[in-house]
Structure formats: C-alpha cells, structure tokens
JSON list of C-alpha atoms in Angstrom, two decimals:
[
{"chain": "A", "resi": 1, "resn": "MET", "atom": "CA", "xyz": [0.06, -0.08, 0.05]},
{"chain": "A", "resi": 2, "resn": "THR", "atom": "CA", "xyz": [1.16, 3.31, -0.95]},
{"chain": "A", "resi": 3, "resn": "HIS", "atom": "CA", "xyz": [0.56, 5.89, 1.91]},
{"chain": "A", "resi": 4, "resn": "PRO", "atom": "CA", "xyz": [-1.01, 9.18, 0.88]},
{"chain": "A", "resi": 5, "resn": "ALA", "atom": "CA", "xyz": [1.29, 12.18, 0.45]},
{"chain": "A", "resi": 6, "resn": "PRO", "atom": "CA", "xyz": [0.89, 14.77, 3.50]},
{"chain": "A", "resi": 7, "resn": "ASP", "atom": "CA", "xyz": [-2.14, 17.04, 3.18]},
{"chain": "A", "resi": 8, "resn": "THR", "atom": "CA", "xyz": [-1.41, 20.28, 1.40]},
{"chain": "A", "resi": 9, "resn": "PRO", "atom": "CA", "xyz": [-3.70, 23.53, 1.20]},
{"chain": "A", "resi": 10, "resn": "ALA", "atom": "CA", "xyz": [-6.47, 23.18, -1.52]},
{"chain": "A", "resi": 11, "resn": "ALA", "atom": "CA", "xyz": [-6.72, 25.82, -3.71]},
{"chain": "A", "resi": 12, "resn": "LEU", "atom": "CA", "xyz": [-9.36, 28.60, -2.67]},
{"chain": "A", "resi": 13, "resn": "PRO", "atom": "CA", "xyz": [-12.42, 28.95, -4.56]},
{"chain": "A", "resi": 14, "resn": "ASN", "atom": "CA", "xyz": [-12.43, 31.72, -7.26]},
{"chain": "A", "resi": 15, "resn": "GLU", "atom": "CA", "xyz": [-13.25, 35.38, -5.89]},
{"chain": "A", "resi": 16, "resn": "PRO", "atom": "CA", "xyz": [-16.90, 36.26, -6.37]},
{"chain": "A", "resi": 17, "resn": "ARG", "atom": "CA", "xyz": [-16.76, 39.78, -5.68]},
{"chain": "A", "resi": 18, "resn": "PRO", "atom": "CA", "xyz": [-15.96, 41.00, -9.09]},
{"chain": "A", "resi": 19, "resn": "HIS", "atom": "CA", "xyz": [-19.16, 39.22, -10.32]},
{"chain": "A", "resi": 20, "resn": "LEU", "atom": "CA", "xyz": [-21.49, 40.53, -7.50]},
{"chain": "A", "resi": 21, "resn": "THR", "atom": "CA", "xyz": [-23.55, 43.65, -7.24]},
{"chain": "A", "resi": 22, "resn": "PRO", "atom": "CA", "xyz": [-22.50, 46.29, -4.88]},
{"chain": "A", "resi": 23, "resn": "PRO", "atom": "CA", "xyz": [-25.18, 45.45, -2.38]},
{"chain": "A", "resi": 24, "resn": "ALA", "atom": "CA", "xyz": [-24.07, 41.71, -2.69]},
{"chain": "A", "resi": 25, "resn": "ARG", "atom": "CA", "xyz": [-20.50, 42.43, -2.24]},
{"chain": "A", "resi": 26, "resn": "ASP", "atom": "CA", "xyz": [-21.38, 44.58, 0.91]},
{"chain": "A", "resi": 27, "resn": "TRP", "atom": "CA", "xyz": [-23.49, 41.59, 2.29]},
{"chain": "A", "resi": 28, "resn": "LEU", "atom": "CA", "xyz": [-20.49, 39.04, 1.68]},
{"chain": "A", "resi": 29, "resn": "ASP", "atom": "CA", "xyz": [-17.92, 41.33, 3.55]},
{"chain": "A", "resi": 30, "resn": "GLN", "atom": "CA", "xyz": [-20.10, 41.71, 6.53]},
{"chain": "A", "resi": 31, "resn": "ALA", "atom": "CA", "xyz": [-20.91, 38.03, 6.28]},
{"chain": "A", "resi": 32, "resn": "LEU", "atom": "CA", "xyz": [-17.26, 37.29, 6.31]},
{"chain": "A", "resi": 33, "resn": "ALA", "atom": "CA", "xyz": [-16.69, 39.83, 9.37]},
{"chain": "A", "resi": 34, "resn": "GLU", "atom": "CA", "xyz": [-19.10, 38.08, 11.17]},
{"chain": "A", "resi": 35, "resn": "ALA", "atom": "CA", "xyz": [-17.80, 34.66, 10.46]},
{"chain": "A", "resi": 36, "resn": "ALA", "atom": "CA", "xyz": [-14.55, 35.61, 11.93]},
{"chain": "A", "resi": 37, "resn": "LEU", "atom": "CA", "xyz": [-16.01, 35.28, 15.32]},
{"chain": "A", "resi": 38, "resn": "GLY", "atom": "CA", "xyz": [-16.61, 31.56, 14.57]},
{"chain": "A", "resi": 39, "resn": "ILE", "atom": "CA", "xyz": [-19.41, 29.23, 13.79]},
{"chain": "A", "resi": 40, "resn": "THR", "atom": "CA", "xyz": [-22.44, 31.13, 15.42]},
{"chain": "A", "resi": 41, "resn": "PRO", "atom": "CA", "xyz": [-26.44, 31.49, 14.65]},
{"chain": "A", "resi": 42, "resn": "THR", "atom": "CA", "xyz": [-25.37, 34.51, 12.78]},
{"chain": "A", "resi": 43, "resn": "THR", "atom": "CA", "xyz": [-23.09, 32.44, 10.54]},
{"chain": "A", "resi": 44, "resn": "GLU", "atom": "CA", "xyz": [-25.43, 29.65, 9.93]},
{"chain": "A", "resi": 45, "resn": "LEU", "atom": "CA", "xyz": [-27.98, 32.44, 8.86]},
{"chain": "A", "resi": 46, "resn": "ARG", "atom": "CA", "xyz": [-25.46, 33.76, 6.32]},
{"chain": "A", "resi": 47, "resn": "LEU", "atom": "CA", "xyz": [-24.97, 30.52, 4.90]},
{"chain": "A", "resi": 48, "resn": "ALA", "atom": "CA", "xyz": [-28.83, 30.15, 4.29]},
{"chain": "A", "resi": 49, "resn": "GLU", "atom": "CA", "xyz": [-29.13, 33.52, 2.77]},
{"chain": "A", "resi": 50, "resn": "ALA", "atom": "CA", "xyz": [-26.30, 32.98, 0.15]},
{"chain": "A", "resi": 51, "resn": "ALA", "atom": "CA", "xyz": [-28.42, 32.08, -2.65]},
{"chain": "A", "resi": 52, "resn": "ARG", "atom": "CA", "xyz": [-30.57, 34.88, -2.33]},
{"chain": "A", "resi": 53, "resn": "ARG", "atom": "CA", "xyz": [-27.95, 37.70, -1.48]},
{"chain": "A", "resi": 54, "resn": "CYS", "atom": "CA", "xyz": [-25.26, 36.46, -4.02]},
{"chain": "A", "resi": 55, "resn": "GLY", "atom": "CA", "xyz": [-27.40, 34.59, -6.55]},
{"chain": "A", "resi": 56, "resn": "PRO", "atom": "CA", "xyz": [-27.23, 30.93, -7.46]},
{"chain": "A", "resi": 57, "resn": "PRO", "atom": "CA", "xyz": [-24.28, 30.99, -9.68]},
{"chain": "A", "resi": 58, "resn": "HIS", "atom": "CA", "xyz": [-22.01, 32.44, -6.66]},
{"chain": "A", "resi": 59, "resn": "ALA", "atom": "CA", "xyz": [-23.77, 31.21, -3.69]},
{"chain": "A", "resi": 60, "resn": "ASP", "atom": "CA", "xyz": [-21.70, 28.01, -3.34]},
{"chain": "A", "resi": 61, "resn": "THR", "atom": "CA", "xyz": [-18.51, 30.06, -3.53]},
{"chain": "A", "resi": 62, "resn": "ALA", "atom": "CA", "xyz": [-19.91, 32.32, -0.97]},
{"chain": "A", "resi": 63, "resn": "ARG", "atom": "CA", "xyz": [-20.79, 29.79, 1.71]},
{"chain": "A", "resi": 64, "resn": "VAL", "atom": "CA", "xyz": [-17.23, 28.05, 1.17]},
{"chain": "A", "resi": 65, "resn": "LEU", "atom": "CA", "xyz": [-15.65, 31.58, 2.04]},
{"chain": "A", "resi": 66, "resn": "ILE", "atom": "CA", "xyz": [-18.03, 32.16, 4.95]},
{"chain": "A", "resi": 67, "resn": "LEU", "atom": "CA", "xyz": [-17.05, 28.72, 6.35]},
{"chain": "A", "resi": 68, "resn": "ARG", "atom": "CA", "xyz": [-13.35, 29.36, 5.74]},
{"chain": "A", "resi": 69, "resn": "ALA", "atom": "CA", "xyz": [-13.31, 32.43, 7.55]},
{"chain": "A", "resi": 70, "resn": "ALA", "atom": "CA", "xyz": [-14.81, 31.01, 10.71]},
{"chain": "A", "resi": 71, "resn": "HIS", "atom": "CA", "xyz": [-12.02, 28.65, 10.96]},
{"chain": "A", "resi": 72, "resn": "PRO", "atom": "CA", "xyz": [-14.60, 25.86, 12.48]},
{"chain": "A", "resi": 73, "resn": "THR", "atom": "CA", "xyz": [-13.50, 22.55, 14.00]},
{"chain": "A", "resi": 74, "resn": "PRO", "atom": "CA", "xyz": [-14.64, 19.26, 12.40]},
{"chain": "A", "resi": 75, "resn": "ALA", "atom": "CA", "xyz": [-17.43, 19.30, 15.31]},
{"chain": "A", "resi": 76, "resn": "ASP", "atom": "CA", "xyz": [-18.45, 22.58, 13.78]},
{"chain": "A", "resi": 77, "resn": "LEU", "atom": "CA", "xyz": [-18.89, 21.43, 10.49]},
{"chain": "A", "resi": 78, "resn": "ALA", "atom": "CA", "xyz": [-20.65, 18.26, 11.60]},
{"chain": "A", "resi": 79, "resn": "ARG", "atom": "CA", "xyz": [-23.15, 20.37, 13.21]},
{"chain": "A", "resi": 80, "resn": "VAL", "atom": "CA", "xyz": [-23.52, 22.76, 10.11]},
{"chain": "A", "resi": 81, "resn": "TYR", "atom": "CA", "xyz": [-23.75, 19.82, 7.95]},
{"chain": "A", "resi": 82, "resn": "HIS", "atom": "CA", "xyz": [-26.55, 18.01, 9.89]},
{"chain": "A", "resi": 83, "resn": "ARG", "atom": "CA", "xyz": [-28.77, 20.77, 10.49]},
{"chain": "A", "resi": 84, "resn": "GLY", "atom": "CA", "xyz": [-28.47, 22.66, 7.12]},
{"chain": "A", "resi": 85, "resn": "THR", "atom": "CA", "xyz": [-30.16, 22.28, 3.95]},
{"chain": "A", "resi": 86, "resn": "ALA", "atom": "CA", "xyz": [-29.07, 20.30, 1.15]},
{"chain": "A", "resi": 87, "resn": "ASP", "atom": "CA", "xyz": [-27.16, 23.40, -0.39]},
{"chain": "A", "resi": 88, "resn": "GLU", "atom": "CA", "xyz": [-25.43, 23.98, 3.05]},
{"chain": "A", "resi": 89, "resn": "ARG", "atom": "CA", "xyz": [-24.39, 20.50, 3.40]},
{"chain": "A", "resi": 90, "resn": "ARG", "atom": "CA", "xyz": [-23.07, 20.65, -0.11]},
{"chain": "A", "resi": 91, "resn": "ALA", "atom": "CA", "xyz": [-20.90, 23.58, 0.86]},
{"chain": "A", "resi": 92, "resn": "VAL", "atom": "CA", "xyz": [-19.60, 22.00, 3.98]},
{"chain": "A", "resi": 93, "resn": "LEU", "atom": "CA", "xyz": [-18.56, 19.28, 1.78]},
{"chain": "A", "resi": 94, "resn": "GLN", "atom": "CA", "xyz": [-16.99, 21.64, -0.73]},
{"chain": "A", "resi": 95, "resn": "ALA", "atom": "CA", "xyz": [-15.11, 23.26, 2.33]},
{"chain": "A", "resi": 96, "resn": "LEU", "atom": "CA", "xyz": [-13.50, 19.93, 3.60]},
{"chain": "A", "resi": 97, "resn": "PRO", "atom": "CA", "xyz": [-10.24, 20.25, 1.56]},
{"chain": "A", "resi": 98, "resn": "HIS", "atom": "CA", "xyz": [-9.94, 24.19, 2.81]},
{"chain": "A", "resi": 99, "resn": "LEU", "atom": "CA", "xyz": [-10.56, 23.36, 6.18]},
{"chain": "A", "resi": 100, "resn": "VAL", "atom": "CA", "xyz": [-9.74, 19.87, 7.67]},
{"chain": "A", "resi": 101, "resn": "PRO", "atom": "CA", "xyz": [-6.18, 18.49, 6.92]},
{"chain": "A", "resi": 102, "resn": "GLY", "atom": "CA", "xyz": [-6.81, 15.09, 8.40]},
{"chain": "A", "resi": 103, "resn": "PRO", "atom": "CA", "xyz": [-9.41, 12.30, 8.14]},
{"chain": "A", "resi": 104, "resn": "ASP", "atom": "CA", "xyz": [-11.71, 13.62, 10.95]},
{"chain": "A", "resi": 105, "resn": "ALA", "atom": "CA", "xyz": [-14.38, 14.60, 8.24]},
{"chain": "A", "resi": 106, "resn": "VAL", "atom": "CA", "xyz": [-14.92, 11.50, 6.77]},
{"chain": "A", "resi": 107, "resn": "PRO", "atom": "CA", "xyz": [-17.66, 10.58, 8.22]},
{"chain": "A", "resi": 108, "resn": "LEU", "atom": "CA", "xyz": [-19.51, 13.41, 6.63]},
{"chain": "A", "resi": 109, "resn": "ILE", "atom": "CA", "xyz": [-18.35, 11.97, 3.12]},
{"chain": "A", "resi": 110, "resn": "GLU", "atom": "CA", "xyz": [-19.82, 8.76, 3.87]},
{"chain": "A", "resi": 111, "resn": "ASP", "atom": "CA", "xyz": [-23.37, 10.21, 5.10]},
{"chain": "A", "resi": 112, "resn": "ALA", "atom": "CA", "xyz": [-23.28, 12.17, 1.81]},
{"chain": "A", "resi": 113, "resn": "LEU", "atom": "CA", "xyz": [-22.50, 8.96, -0.12]},
{"chain": "A", "resi": 114, "resn": "ARG", "atom": "CA", "xyz": [-25.48, 7.11, 1.58]},
{"chain": "A", "resi": 115, "resn": "THR", "atom": "CA", "xyz": [-27.98, 9.74, -0.14]},
{"chain": "A", "resi": 116, "resn": "ASN", "atom": "CA", "xyz": [-29.34, 9.62, -3.50]},
{"chain": "A", "resi": 117, "resn": "ASP", "atom": "CA", "xyz": [-28.99, 13.31, -3.79]},
{"chain": "A", "resi": 118, "resn": "THR", "atom": "CA", "xyz": [-26.79, 13.85, -7.21]},
{"chain": "A", "resi": 119, "resn": "ARG", "atom": "CA", "xyz": [-25.42, 17.09, -6.23]},
{"chain": "A", "resi": 120, "resn": "LEU", "atom": "CA", "xyz": [-24.24, 15.93, -2.96]},
{"chain": "A", "resi": 121, "resn": "LEU", "atom": "CA", "xyz": [-22.78, 12.87, -4.27]},
{"chain": "A", "resi": 122, "resn": "SER", "atom": "CA", "xyz": [-20.74, 15.08, -6.78]},
{"chain": "A", "resi": 123, "resn": "ALA", "atom": "CA", "xyz": [-19.80, 17.42, -3.79]},
{"chain": "A", "resi": 124, "resn": "ALA", "atom": "CA", "xyz": [-18.67, 14.55, -1.78]},
{"chain": "A", "resi": 125, "resn": "LEU", "atom": "CA", "xyz": [-16.33, 13.01, -4.32]},
{"chain": "A", "resi": 126, "resn": "GLY", "atom": "CA", "xyz": [-13.92, 16.11, -4.23]},
{"chain": "A", "resi": 127, "resn": "PRO", "atom": "CA", "xyz": [-10.27, 16.39, -3.27]},
{"chain": "A", "resi": 128, "resn": "TYR", "atom": "CA", "xyz": [-11.44, 15.60, 0.67]},
{"chain": "A", "resi": 129, "resn": "ALA", "atom": "CA", "xyz": [-12.59, 12.13, -0.47]},
{"chain": "A", "resi": 130, "resn": "ALA", "atom": "CA", "xyz": [-9.86, 11.47, -3.08]},
{"chain": "A", "resi": 131, "resn": "ARG", "atom": "CA", "xyz": [-7.05, 11.76, -0.15]},
{"chain": "A", "resi": 132, "resn": "HIS", "atom": "CA", "xyz": [-9.08, 10.06, 2.57]},
{"chain": "A", "resi": 133, "resn": "LEU", "atom": "CA", "xyz": [-11.71, 7.94, 1.74]},
{"chain": "A", "resi": 134, "resn": "SER", "atom": "CA", "xyz": [-10.91, 4.09, 1.97]},
{"chain": "A", "resi": 135, "resn": "ALA", "atom": "CA", "xyz": [-10.62, 2.24, -1.14]},
{"chain": "A", "resi": 136, "resn": "HIS", "atom": "CA", "xyz": [-13.63, -0.02, -0.35]},
{"chain": "A", "resi": 137, "resn": "LEU", "atom": "CA", "xyz": [-15.89, 2.99, 0.09]},
{"chain": "A", "resi": 138, "resn": "TRP", "atom": "CA", "xyz": [-14.17, 4.73, -2.89]},
{"chain": "A", "resi": 139, "resn": "ARG", "atom": "CA", "xyz": [-14.97, 2.04, -5.01]},
{"chain": "A", "resi": 140, "resn": "HIS", "atom": "CA", "xyz": [-18.67, 1.68, -4.00]},
{"chain": "A", "resi": 141, "resn": "ALA", "atom": "CA", "xyz": [-19.04, 5.46, -4.44]},
{"chain": "A", "resi": 142, "resn": "ILE", "atom": "CA", "xyz": [-17.89, 4.92, -8.20]},
{"chain": "A", "resi": 143, "resn": "LEU", "atom": "CA", "xyz": [-20.76, 2.58, -8.55]},
{"chain": "A", "resi": 144, "resn": "LYS", "atom": "CA", "xyz": [-23.26, 4.76, -7.15]},
{"chain": "A", "resi": 145, "resn": "CYS", "atom": "CA", "xyz": [-22.04, 7.66, -9.58]},
{"chain": "A", "resi": 146, "resn": "LEU", "atom": "CA", "xyz": [-22.70, 5.21, -12.48]},
{"chain": "A", "resi": 147, "resn": "PHE", "atom": "CA", "xyz": [-26.16, 4.05, -10.90]},
{"chain": "A", "resi": 148, "resn": "THR", "atom": "CA", "xyz": [-27.61, 7.69, -10.24]},
{"chain": "A", "resi": 149, "resn": "GLY", "atom": "CA", "xyz": [-26.07, 9.25, -13.04]},
{"chain": "A", "resi": 150, "resn": "VAL", "atom": "CA", "xyz": [-23.52, 11.33, -11.48]},
{"chain": "A", "resi": 151, "resn": "PRO", "atom": "CA", "xyz": [-20.79, 11.92, -14.20]},
{"chain": "A", "resi": 152, "resn": "VAL", "atom": "CA", "xyz": [-17.49, 10.44, -13.38]},
{"chain": "A", "resi": 153, "resn": "ALA", "atom": "CA", "xyz": [-15.71, 13.46, -14.24]},
{"chain": "A", "resi": 154, "resn": "ASP", "atom": "CA", "xyz": [-16.85, 14.89, -11.19]},
{"chain": "A", "resi": 155, "resn": "VAL", "atom": "CA", "xyz": [-14.53, 12.54, -9.02]},
{"chain": "A", "resi": 156, "resn": "ALA", "atom": "CA", "xyz": [-11.53, 14.14, -8.17]},
{"chain": "A", "resi": 157, "resn": "GLN", "atom": "CA", "xyz": [-8.38, 12.21, -8.85]},
{"chain": "A", "resi": 158, "resn": "LEU", "atom": "CA", "xyz": [-10.39, 9.31, -10.60]},
{"chain": "A", "resi": 159, "resn": "ALA", "atom": "CA", "xyz": [-7.48, 8.23, -12.72]},
{"chain": "A", "resi": 160, "resn": "ALA", "atom": "CA", "xyz": [-4.89, 8.16, -10.07]},
{"chain": "A", "resi": 161, "resn": "ARG", "atom": "CA", "xyz": [-7.08, 6.19, -7.59]},
{"chain": "A", "resi": 162, "resn": "ALA", "atom": "CA", "xyz": [-8.38, 3.86, -10.14]},
{"chain": "A", "resi": 163, "resn": "HIS", "atom": "CA", "xyz": [-5.08, 2.76, -11.85]},
{"chain": "A", "resi": 164, "resn": "GLY", "atom": "CA", "xyz": [-4.49, -0.88, -11.67]},
{"chain": "A", "resi": 165, "resn": "ASP", "atom": "CA", "xyz": [-7.27, -1.40, -9.17]},
{"chain": "A", "resi": 166, "resn": "ALA", "atom": "CA", "xyz": [-8.16, -5.01, -10.03]},
{"chain": "A", "resi": 167, "resn": "GLU", "atom": "CA", "xyz": [-11.03, -5.06, -7.40]},
{"chain": "A", "resi": 168, "resn": "LEU", "atom": "CA", "xyz": [-12.59, -1.90, -8.72]},
{"chain": "A", "resi": 169, "resn": "ALA", "atom": "CA", "xyz": [-12.52, -3.73, -12.43]},
{"chain": "A", "resi": 170, "resn": "ARG", "atom": "CA", "xyz": [-14.14, -6.79, -10.95]},
{"chain": "A", "resi": 171, "resn": "MET", "atom": "CA", "xyz": [-17.09, -4.86, -9.57]},
{"chain": "A", "resi": 172, "resn": "LEU", "atom": "CA", "xyz": [-17.31, -2.80, -12.89]},
{"chain": "A", "resi": 173, "resn": "ALA", "atom": "CA", "xyz": [-17.60, -5.87, -14.73]},
{"chain": "A", "resi": 174, "resn": "ASP", "atom": "CA", "xyz": [-20.33, -7.37, -12.39]},
{"chain": "A", "resi": 175, "resn": "PHE", "atom": "CA", "xyz": [-22.17, -4.24, -12.49]},
{"chain": "A", "resi": 176, "resn": "ALA", "atom": "CA", "xyz": [-22.38, -4.19, -16.50]},
{"chain": "A", "resi": 177, "resn": "ALA", "atom": "CA", "xyz": [-23.32, -7.81, -16.47]},
{"chain": "A", "resi": 178, "resn": "GLU", "atom": "CA", "xyz": [-26.32, -7.36, -14.15]},
{"chain": "A", "resi": 179, "resn": "ARG", "atom": "CA", "xyz": [-27.40, -4.33, -16.13]},
{"chain": "A", "resi": 180, "resn": "THR", "atom": "CA", "xyz": [-27.13, -6.18, -19.43]},
{"chain": "A", "resi": 181, "resn": "ALA", "atom": "CA", "xyz": [-28.80, -9.27, -18.11]},
{"chain": "A", "resi": 182, "resn": "ALA", "atom": "CA", "xyz": [-32.00, -7.22, -16.92]},
{"chain": "A", "resi": 183, "resn": "GLY", "atom": "CA", "xyz": [-31.77, -5.57, -20.40]},
{"chain": "A", "resi": 184, "resn": "ARG", "atom": "CA", "xyz": [-30.74, -2.17, -19.12]},
{"chain": "A", "resi": 185, "resn": "PRO", "atom": "CA", "xyz": [-28.05, 0.03, -20.79]},
{"chain": "A", "resi": 186, "resn": "VAL", "atom": "CA", "xyz": [-24.46, 0.12, -19.37]},
{"chain": "A", "resi": 187, "resn": "PRO", "atom": "CA", "xyz": [-23.65, 3.56, -18.51]},
{"chain": "A", "resi": 188, "resn": "LYS", "atom": "CA", "xyz": [-21.16, 5.13, -21.04]},
{"chain": "A", "resi": 189, "resn": "ASP", "atom": "CA", "xyz": [-18.89, 6.12, -17.92]},
{"chain": "A", "resi": 190, "resn": "LEU", "atom": "CA", "xyz": [-18.36, 2.73, -16.85]},
{"chain": "A", "resi": 191, "resn": "HIS", "atom": "CA", "xyz": [-16.33, 1.88, -19.92]},
{"chain": "A", "resi": 192, "resn": "HIS", "atom": "CA", "xyz": [-14.22, 4.72, -19.14]},
{"chain": "A", "resi": 193, "resn": "VAL", "atom": "CA", "xyz": [-13.55, 3.71, -15.46]},
{"chain": "A", "resi": 194, "resn": "MET", "atom": "CA", "xyz": [-12.98, 0.29, -16.70]},
{"chain": "A", "resi": 195, "resn": "ALA", "atom": "CA", "xyz": [-9.91, 1.59, -18.91]},
{"chain": "A", "resi": 196, "resn": "LEU", "atom": "CA", "xyz": [-8.54, 3.53, -16.14]},
{"chain": "A", "resi": 197, "resn": "THR", "atom": "CA", "xyz": [-8.04, 0.38, -14.02]},
{"chain": "A", "resi": 198, "resn": "ASP", "atom": "CA", "xyz": [-5.85, -1.17, -16.95]},
{"chain": "A", "resi": 199, "resn": "PRO", "atom": "CA", "xyz": [-2.51, -1.59, -15.13]},
{"chain": "A", "resi": 200, "resn": "GLU", "atom": "CA", "xyz": [-0.86, -1.34, -18.51]},
{"chain": "A", "resi": 201, "resn": "ALA", "atom": "CA", "xyz": [-2.30, 1.97, -19.04]},
{"chain": "A", "resi": 202, "resn": "VAL", "atom": "CA", "xyz": [0.10, 4.78, -18.34]},
{"chain": "A", "resi": 203, "resn": "PRO", "atom": "CA", "xyz": [-0.75, 6.13, -14.81]},
{"chain": "A", "resi": 204, "resn": "PRO", "atom": "CA", "xyz": [-0.81, 9.88, -13.89]},
{"chain": "A", "resi": 205, "resn": "HIS", "atom": "CA", "xyz": [2.75, 10.99, -13.69]},
{"chain": "A", "resi": 206, "resn": "PRO", "atom": "CA", "xyz": [3.80, 12.27, -11.22]},
{"chain": "A", "resi": 207, "resn": "ALA", "atom": "CA", "xyz": [0.96, 11.13, -9.03]},
{"chain": "A", "resi": 208, "resn": "TYR", "atom": "CA", "xyz": [-0.83, 14.10, -9.30]},
{"chain": "A", "resi": 209, "resn": "GLU", "atom": "CA", "xyz": [-4.32, 14.86, -10.55]},
{"chain": "A", "resi": 210, "resn": "ASP", "atom": "CA", "xyz": [-6.19, 17.99, -10.36]},
{"chain": "A", "resi": 211, "resn": "GLY", "atom": "CA", "xyz": [-3.26, 19.60, -8.95]},
{"chain": "A", "resi": 212, "resn": "VAL", "atom": "CA", "xyz": [-3.60, 17.72, -5.48]},
{"chain": "A", "resi": 213, "resn": "PRO", "atom": "CA", "xyz": [-1.26, 14.97, -4.43]},
{"chain": "A", "resi": 214, "resn": "HIS", "atom": "CA", "xyz": [-2.89, 11.51, -4.11]},
{"chain": "A", "resi": 215, "resn": "GLY", "atom": "CA", "xyz": [-1.60, 7.99, -2.78]},
{"chain": "A", "resi": 216, "resn": "LYS", "atom": "CA", "xyz": [-3.50, 4.90, -3.32]},
{"chain": "A", "resi": 217, "resn": "GLU", "atom": "CA", "xyz": [-4.75, 2.31, -0.53]},
{"chain": "A", "resi": 218, "resn": "SER", "atom": "CA", "xyz": [-5.19, -1.32, -1.66]}
]
C-alpha cells in the first residue's frame, strides 16, 4: 500500500466579488467579518441567505468563503452539515479540502454517499474524499455514481485512484453484466472507468491529478 502524501492546502474558490452587485459585495464582506467570530447562529443564517443575496451562480463559493473565515472545527462542520439544507451540506463538503487537514471529516463524506442526491454525491467526491476515503468506500462510491448518473468527471483524482485497481475492475464488470442481463443499458462512464483500471495504462505522472497529490490504498 502506498501511503497518502501529506496534506497540502487546497486552492481557494474563485473570488466572487467582481461578479457581484454592490449590495451583494457589501453583504458578503459583512458575512465574512461576522464569520471571523466563529460558527454562530448568525454565521449559519448567512449560509442560508447566500443564494438570495449573491445569486445561485455564486452562492456555493460565498458559502465556502464564509465557512473558511469561521475557522470551524470538524465538530462545527458536522453540526452545520447535519442541521443544514442540501445547499448548506454541499457547501460543507466543498469546504472540507480547505478546512480539515486529516480524516476527521470522513463521516460527513460517508453520510453524503448514503443519499441519492446527485449534487451531494458530486460534492462528496472532491479532493477531500480522494485523499481520505478508504479504497472500499471509494469503489462503492464510483458504482453509485454510475447508478445515479453522477458524471465520473466530477470525481477528483479518478485516474490516479482507479489505475491498476483490479477489485474495482471486477465490480465494474459485475455491474455491467447485471445491467445487461436485466436488459438495461450500461452507462458510458463505466467503460471509461474500466479503461482507467488497466494496469498497463500509463498512470498519471507524477502522482497528481487536479493539482492535488494522491496516494492509493489497497
């Protein structure tokens, strides 16, 4: 087994202010100043207001910035996640690479992977899961993407983790056989992931994908 590389800070989301109206910029500045006091009921209210204040295209980034400004602990993030709406849960998942250096937040990833909310599934399989999710759970997450229609292009470090993974290849083959036997189409993404599991394929080099170091688990 190759041990994961040490955590490095994830790149921050794109700065939304140039794309916001003056009132929205003022609101975000105020929300960030308030968040500096930590995760409080006011901070949680600002997370809930983000879509209305900043508009849907920028709300996710605004929420991540607010969470980052609050310097939350894993326990704070878990509380926000479990009490929040689907949008707020997605923001917590997207913020994990910026806030949690170790595996303490893996239970939040596991919870998201138990849902059938495709937007949560996509957010859960970002750089944090690529680094910290066990091989067993990651393989099942890939199958769930195929089953629910989440594009595998959304999965961070897919090529690095799938390369030479014989167990994932077996699971994909079984899944394809089951779909074919039931007269159902095999997702196109399955063939893409299957190709990535080929040990003869050229692996990502160096062991980076999406700019984030990665180590594989067996």
